[in-house]
Amino acid sequence: MTQAPTAPKAAPRRHDREILALAVPAFGALVAEPLFVLADSAIVGHLGTSQLAGLGIAAALLTTAVSVFVFLAYATTSAVARRVGAGNLQGAIRQGMDGVWLALLLGAAVIAVVLPTAPSLISLFGASDTVAPYAVTYLRISALGIPAMLMVLAATGVLRGLQDTRTPLYVAVGGFALNGALNAALVYGAGLGIAGSAWGTVLAQCAMAAAYLVVVVRGARRHGASLRPDAAGIRACAQAGAPLLVRTLSLRAILLIATAVAARLGDADIAAHQVLLSLWSLLAFALDAIAIAGQAIIGRYLGAGDTEGARAVCRRMVQWGIGSGIVLGLLVVVARPVLIPLFTSDPAVEHVILPALLVVALSQPIGGVVFVLDGVLMGAGDGPYLARAMLLTLAVFTPAALLVPVLGGGVTALWGAMTLMMLVRMATLQLRARSGRWLVAGATR
């Protein structure tokens, strides 16, 4: 009888420990990923402006190509976590291997497209005659590492589903260090220039993929899971990932439309928008770490048939999302005198950024709810709903953003439209979460 009053407090504390154990290492891994491009930029930048510009164009294409397939991590996390919750570790790893094989197939297809079309893709960005050769060189060489990049995504999903976010952190940090060392050695030591930077990145990505494969293969052998490709399993992975692909493409379209609108507003406005978008993306890493924890934990609870536990941890993660969003928003407001000069010294750009930055700060609690519920529904395998909700969001955002140049308000109004986009996402996700339709128990959805 004496334990009864403490029981309500015990569950939130248990959920907090679960969330922190997964979210903190996930945040570290997320932050390590963009450092690859930063390291390449720092090293290549000393070769010359044309080389750095070529790297920038090629890196943008590569980042887009890989981010489109992020469903390899998301869908795999959910499927593996469900089987873990059901106590079927052999099936969990087998499901993960299907995701890895799908990543290899998709990577080979991307290489087949990128290698012959690299000059045309670079020309779409309007690269000058001096920049284009460097961009083509970097793109063609780096494309050879795309299968490894996609394998890393799928294998990361396997380990997240197995409730392990520490290994991805270690691999990401090791990959970043190796990438930096190889770049320096090949660019300057071997005198390969921008090609050396590309080869360094390819080798680092392959090393990361190999490290993941060692971990996954050991797990497969330990639990008697087959490593051979299974056509039915690969098709099932592709079908589960298709709605998440639609979701990702819709989100990419929103970001591209926002950038296109900002470009029409003027030079100072597009510069301010890029700064704001960079800050917004950085803040998203912290919130996305909670979402990743949500994917893994929710999938495990539903796989174990504990729908009430899944609902309870969902509520707790939403509280974490709101709290994290408030903290991040306050940090942005307090740090704005330091943040803005880090990106620009142009008074015109600073003038444009300041009011829009306050809009970004105010939207962070909304983002906290959106990221968390996005992760919860991904963990539940509710991809079709997420795809429909994002298409609706795109339909609402597009006219709102296109009206900004007509009605005025500049970048501040544009980021008001971005906040509207997040509000629509929050509304659609909350409706689904409250309906309980995502609470489908079992090893498979």
XYZ file of C-alpha atoms in Angstrom:
445
model
C 0.000 0.000 0.000
C 2.864 2.374 0.721
C 4.131 2.082 -2.876
C 0.875 3.085 -4.531
C 1.328 6.882 -4.272
C 4.784 6.732 -5.858
C 3.706 4.646 -8.841
C 2.455 7.570 -10.971
C 5.842 9.265 -10.574
C 7.822 6.097 -11.348
C 6.526 5.740 -14.904
C 7.571 9.260 -16.071
C 11.004 8.764 -14.520
C 11.366 5.450 -16.321
C 10.307 7.069 -19.596
C 12.747 9.938 -18.992
C 15.610 7.473 -18.588
C 14.613 5.669 -21.796
C 14.316 8.893 -23.758
C 17.615 10.309 -22.522
C 19.492 7.053 -23.063
C 18.530 7.099 -26.742
C 18.203 10.819 -27.494
C 21.561 12.086 -26.171
C 23.761 9.771 -28.291
C 21.415 10.301 -31.256
C 21.938 14.061 -30.976
C 25.697 13.578 -31.029
C 25.486 11.438 -34.165
C 23.189 13.950 -35.878
C 25.580 16.828 -35.175
C 28.563 14.809 -36.425
C 26.997 14.187 -39.858
C 27.062 17.781 -41.237
C 30.647 18.121 -40.034
C 31.697 16.010 -43.030
C 30.827 18.823 -45.421
C 32.308 21.446 -43.083
C 35.618 19.570 -42.955
C 35.678 19.212 -46.742
C 34.897 22.915 -47.136
C 37.631 23.985 -44.720
C 40.265 21.926 -46.560
C 39.139 22.586 -50.132
C 38.647 26.296 -49.414
C 42.405 26.750 -49.279
C 42.738 25.435 -52.849
C 40.848 28.392 -54.315
C 37.436 29.985 -54.752
C 36.540 27.946 -57.860
C 37.272 24.667 -56.071
C 35.213 25.701 -53.037
C 32.311 26.774 -55.249
C 32.497 23.451 -57.113
C 32.437 21.567 -53.814
C 29.409 23.589 -52.674
C 27.372 22.727 -55.767
C 28.312 19.035 -55.775
C 27.752 18.695 -52.017
C 24.263 20.216 -52.337
C 23.357 17.602 -54.970
C 24.805 14.745 -52.920
C 23.085 15.889 -49.727
C 19.751 16.073 -51.542
C 20.216 12.641 -53.124
C 21.019 10.993 -49.799
C 18.402 12.842 -47.723
C 15.657 11.685 -50.093
C 16.404 8.127 -48.951
C 16.370 8.878 -45.224
C 13.331 6.581 -45.065
C 15.877 3.736 -45.052
C 16.678 4.709 -41.468
C 13.154 5.649 -40.401
C 11.261 2.645 -41.778
C 13.953 0.198 -40.629
C 13.931 1.607 -37.088
C 10.193 1.054 -36.756
C 10.171 -2.451 -38.241
C 13.146 -3.660 -36.211
C 11.889 -2.102 -32.947
C 8.518 -3.858 -33.300
C 10.208 -7.234 -33.580
C 12.457 -6.415 -30.636
C 9.369 -5.629 -28.577
C 7.825 -8.933 -29.639
C 10.955 -10.761 -28.476
C 11.939 -11.846 -31.985
C 15.559 -10.691 -32.256
C 16.254 -13.040 -35.143
C 13.377 -11.538 -37.120
C 14.469 -8.029 -36.132
C 17.953 -8.484 -37.565
C 16.580 -10.269 -40.627
C 14.324 -7.251 -41.238
C 17.314 -4.981 -40.819
C 19.330 -6.932 -43.390
C 16.495 -6.492 -45.898
C 16.855 -2.743 -45.382
C 20.613 -2.933 -45.959
C 20.136 -4.878 -49.209
C 17.552 -2.309 -50.361
C 20.086 0.443 -49.614
C 22.676 -1.293 -51.805
C 20.218 -1.607 -54.692
C 19.135 2.018 -54.450
C 22.753 3.154 -54.191
C 23.684 1.274 -57.361
C 20.733 2.876 -59.167
C 21.788 6.376 -58.058
C 25.345 5.783 -59.302
C 23.990 4.631 -62.663
C 22.082 7.919 -62.967
C 24.643 10.353 -61.544
C 27.835 9.282 -63.335
C 26.670 9.927 -66.925
C 24.511 12.950 -66.067
C 26.932 14.757 -63.718
C 27.787 17.590 -66.193
C 24.072 18.213 -66.889
C 23.216 18.206 -63.182
C 25.980 20.725 -62.443
C 24.890 22.961 -65.310
C 21.396 23.186 -63.799
C 22.983 25.197 -60.975
C 24.412 27.660 -63.456
C 28.037 26.896 -62.583
C 30.594 28.990 -64.462
C 33.116 27.449 -66.846
C 35.825 27.689 -64.189
C 33.712 26.114 -61.428
C 31.925 23.363 -63.394
C 34.935 21.028 -63.912
C 35.670 20.942 -60.181
C 32.022 20.316 -59.360
C 31.758 17.473 -61.897
C 34.951 15.865 -60.604
C 33.796 15.981 -56.983
C 30.287 14.772 -57.831
C 31.397 11.804 -59.949
C 33.916 10.546 -57.411
C 31.705 11.135 -54.372
C 28.792 9.386 -56.080
C 30.763 6.145 -55.768
C 30.246 6.419 -52.009
C 26.454 6.732 -52.205
C 25.798 2.982 -51.697
C 27.911 3.166 -48.537
C 26.038 6.311 -47.408
C 22.688 4.583 -47.880
C 23.945 1.445 -46.123
C 24.915 3.666 -43.199
C 21.341 5.020 -43.105
C 19.814 1.521 -43.133
C 22.284 0.107 -40.591
C 21.709 3.116 -38.332
C 18.004 2.265 -38.471
C 18.782 -1.338 -37.494
C 20.749 -0.282 -34.419
C 18.196 2.354 -33.407
C 15.513 -0.318 -33.641
C 17.664 -2.502 -31.390
C 17.606 0.438 -28.918
C 21.280 1.237 -29.584
C 22.119 4.852 -30.439
C 25.600 4.759 -28.918
C 27.172 2.729 -31.708
C 25.961 5.181 -34.403
C 27.509 7.991 -32.331
C 30.868 6.222 -32.150
C 30.804 5.404 -35.867
C 29.832 8.979 -36.794
C 32.627 10.495 -34.690
C 35.154 7.980 -36.043
C 33.988 8.632 -39.590
C 34.349 12.383 -39.145
C 37.902 12.038 -37.800
C 38.892 9.641 -40.599
C 37.329 11.902 -43.217
C 39.324 14.896 -42.005
C 42.595 12.966 -41.920
C 42.090 11.423 -45.367
C 41.086 14.746 -46.890
C 44.183 16.485 -45.595
C 46.445 13.630 -46.709
C 44.969 13.250 -50.197
C 44.354 16.922 -50.987
C 47.720 18.238 -49.828
C 49.941 15.231 -49.109
C 49.151 13.398 -52.347
C 48.456 16.603 -54.280
C 45.127 15.345 -55.651
C 43.275 18.624 -55.080
C 39.485 18.472 -54.986
C 39.549 14.884 -56.246
C 41.465 13.966 -53.088
C 38.721 15.467 -50.960
C 36.107 13.416 -52.803
C 38.116 10.201 -52.449
C 38.664 10.907 -48.756
C 34.912 11.209 -48.223
C 34.211 8.022 -50.208
C 36.758 6.040 -48.188
C 35.427 7.396 -44.880
C 31.845 6.495 -45.827
C 32.930 2.994 -46.868
C 34.747 2.565 -43.546
C 31.596 3.622 -41.685
C 29.484 1.167 -43.684
C 32.004 -1.596 -42.974
C 31.919 -0.840 -39.239
C 28.131 -1.069 -39.218
C 28.186 -4.306 -41.195
C 30.553 -5.890 -38.674
C 28.125 -5.058 -35.863
C 25.036 -6.232 -37.772
C 26.682 -9.427 -39.072
C 27.816 -10.341 -35.555
C 24.261 -9.882 -34.323
C 22.899 -11.960 -37.207
C 25.267 -14.841 -36.448
C 24.554 -14.644 -32.722
C 20.802 -14.958 -33.280
C 20.866 -17.253 -36.318
C 19.503 -14.680 -38.792
C 20.163 -15.133 -42.496
C 22.353 -12.596 -44.278
C 21.166 -13.482 -47.782
C 18.967 -11.078 -49.738
C 15.273 -11.926 -49.585
C 13.193 -10.545 -52.450
C 9.952 -10.490 -50.443
C 11.631 -8.775 -47.495
C 13.279 -6.161 -49.713
C 9.928 -5.440 -51.392
C 8.290 -5.080 -47.974
C 10.994 -2.578 -46.937
C 10.444 -0.591 -50.129
C 6.669 -0.575 -49.624
C 7.044 0.589 -46.005
C 9.457 3.311 -47.104
C 7.426 4.633 -50.048
C 5.043 6.795 -47.946
C 7.996 8.211 -46.014
C 9.641 9.048 -49.332
C 6.531 11.062 -50.258
C 6.715 12.788 -46.878
C 10.388 13.660 -47.333
C 9.918 14.919 -50.899
C 7.016 17.116 -49.755
C 9.156 18.607 -46.990
C 12.002 19.192 -49.460
C 9.550 20.935 -51.787
C 8.495 23.255 -48.950
C 12.108 24.237 -48.266
C 12.840 24.778 -51.962
C 9.733 26.954 -52.390
C 10.745 29.035 -49.356
C 14.229 29.570 -50.810
C 12.812 30.444 -54.250
C 10.480 33.014 -52.701
C 13.312 34.518 -50.649
C 15.419 34.845 -53.808
C 12.672 36.984 -55.377
C 12.681 39.360 -52.406
C 16.219 40.671 -52.946
C 19.866 39.962 -52.152
C 19.678 40.935 -48.492
C 16.540 38.845 -48.061
C 17.943 35.662 -49.599
C 21.117 36.066 -47.523
C 19.032 36.504 -44.364
C 16.853 33.537 -45.277
C 19.877 31.259 -45.691
C 21.170 32.286 -42.264
C 17.772 31.647 -40.699
C 17.420 28.314 -42.478
C 20.858 27.240 -41.217
C 19.924 28.141 -37.636
C 16.534 26.463 -37.976
C 18.217 23.276 -39.231
C 20.706 23.336 -36.357
C 17.916 23.692 -33.798
C 16.104 20.833 -35.521
C 18.949 18.449 -34.626
C 18.161 18.735 -30.912
C 14.443 18.164 -31.472
C 15.062 15.369 -33.990
C 17.091 13.469 -31.388
C 13.929 13.134 -29.272
C 12.027 12.040 -32.382
C 14.595 9.292 -33.015
C 14.167 8.086 -29.449
C 10.417 8.102 -30.104
C 10.761 5.919 -33.195
C 12.701 3.261 -31.307
C 10.715 3.292 -28.046
C 7.235 3.414 -29.606
C 8.058 0.596 -32.024
C 9.265 -1.570 -29.128
C 6.178 -0.898 -26.989
C 3.786 -1.676 -29.830
C 5.736 -4.790 -30.773
C 5.308 -5.972 -27.178
C 1.559 -5.281 -27.401
C 1.711 -2.528 -24.754
C -0.496 0.138 -26.318
C -1.058 1.917 -23.001
C 2.674 2.117 -22.452
C 3.084 3.532 -25.964
C 0.437 6.157 -25.296
C 2.051 7.105 -21.967
C 5.555 7.465 -23.409
C 4.095 9.495 -26.287
C 2.631 11.969 -23.791
C 5.933 12.176 -21.961
C 7.905 12.782 -25.164
C 5.519 15.577 -26.179
C 6.270 17.220 -22.830
C 9.973 16.833 -23.572
C 9.451 18.339 -27.025
C 7.604 21.382 -25.682
C 10.155 21.922 -22.921
C 13.087 21.571 -25.324
C 11.423 23.964 -27.764
C 10.921 26.606 -25.061
C 14.566 26.318 -23.976
C 15.853 26.538 -27.551
C 13.600 29.499 -28.312
C 14.828 31.377 -25.243
C 18.453 30.601 -26.172
C 17.907 32.083 -29.627
C 16.414 35.278 -28.160
C 19.177 35.683 -25.571
C 21.987 34.827 -28.004
C 20.731 36.906 -30.943
C 23.312 39.733 -30.415
C 26.055 37.103 -30.769
C 24.415 34.830 -33.348
C 23.736 37.384 -36.067
C 27.309 38.781 -36.317
C 28.600 35.200 -36.648
C 26.890 34.922 -40.017
C 27.014 38.433 -41.449
C 28.474 41.896 -40.914
C 26.221 43.524 -43.514
C 23.887 45.996 -41.731
C 21.189 45.456 -44.379
C 21.162 41.690 -43.805
C 21.265 42.122 -40.018
C 18.257 44.440 -40.220
C 16.291 41.806 -42.139
C 17.322 38.902 -39.902
C 16.416 40.357 -36.507
C 12.576 40.338 -36.630
C 12.483 37.038 -38.546
C 14.796 35.470 -35.966
C 12.235 36.243 -33.266
C 9.621 34.396 -35.336
C 11.961 31.393 -35.519
C 12.464 31.537 -31.740
C 8.721 31.683 -31.030
C 8.084 28.678 -33.295
C 10.461 26.334 -31.458
C 7.874 24.903 -28.983
C 5.656 24.159 -32.005
C 8.616 22.432 -33.629
C 9.156 20.411 -30.469
C 5.654 18.937 -30.709
C 5.942 18.362 -34.461
C 9.262 16.543 -34.320
C 8.214 14.335 -31.431
C 4.855 13.306 -32.904
C 6.490 12.767 -36.293
C 8.879 10.330 -34.601
C 6.079 8.654 -32.650
C 4.008 7.985 -35.779
C 7.082 6.791 -37.665
C 7.811 4.409 -34.825
C 4.250 3.157 -35.097
C 4.731 2.556 -38.832
C 2.041 5.113 -39.683
C 3.807 6.242 -42.878
C 0.718 6.550 -45.128
C -0.856 9.069 -42.764
C 2.388 11.035 -42.529
C 2.543 11.207 -46.323
C -1.039 12.499 -46.606
C -0.509 15.016 -43.803
C 2.645 16.394 -45.426
C 0.959 16.710 -48.812
C -1.816 18.721 -47.115
C 0.824 20.868 -45.412
C 2.514 21.499 -48.765
C -0.843 22.496 -50.257
C -1.414 25.043 -47.460
C 2.133 26.404 -47.385
C 2.606 26.949 -51.123
C -0.016 29.698 -51.675
C 0.873 31.333 -48.348
C 4.551 31.538 -49.349
C 3.809 32.700 -52.900
C 1.683 35.549 -51.538
C 4.614 36.988 -49.562
C 6.138 38.929 -52.509
C 2.651 40.226 -53.380
C 1.482 41.261 -49.912
C 4.865 42.340 -48.562
C 6.472 41.679 -45.225
C 9.711 40.297 -46.616
C 11.606 37.509 -44.891
C 9.669 37.985 -41.655
C 6.426 37.231 -43.501
C 8.078 34.266 -45.226
C 9.062 32.799 -41.886
C 5.544 33.513 -40.729
C 4.477 31.207 -43.578
C 7.042 28.660 -42.358
C 5.487 28.865 -38.897
C 2.048 28.350 -40.475
C 3.480 25.223 -42.109
C 4.604 23.949 -38.703
C 1.204 24.755 -37.179
C -0.541 22.713 -39.888
C 1.857 19.838 -39.267
C 1.217 20.068 -35.521
C -2.555 20.052 -36.022
C -2.535 17.018 -38.318
C -0.142 15.089 -36.074
C -2.065 15.893 -32.882
C -5.322 14.781 -34.477
C -3.765 11.447 -35.349
C -2.109 11.017 -31.963
C -5.365 11.710 -30.106
C -7.378 9.391 -32.337
C -5.366 6.370 -31.220
C -5.506 4.848 -34.714
C -1.746 4.613 -34.766
C -1.777 2.242 -31.771
C -1.541 -0.976 -33.795
C 0.113 -3.681 -31.704
C 2.131 -6.624 -32.945
C 5.485 -7.574 -34.458
C 4.298 -6.198 -37.810
C 1.828 -3.449 -38.602
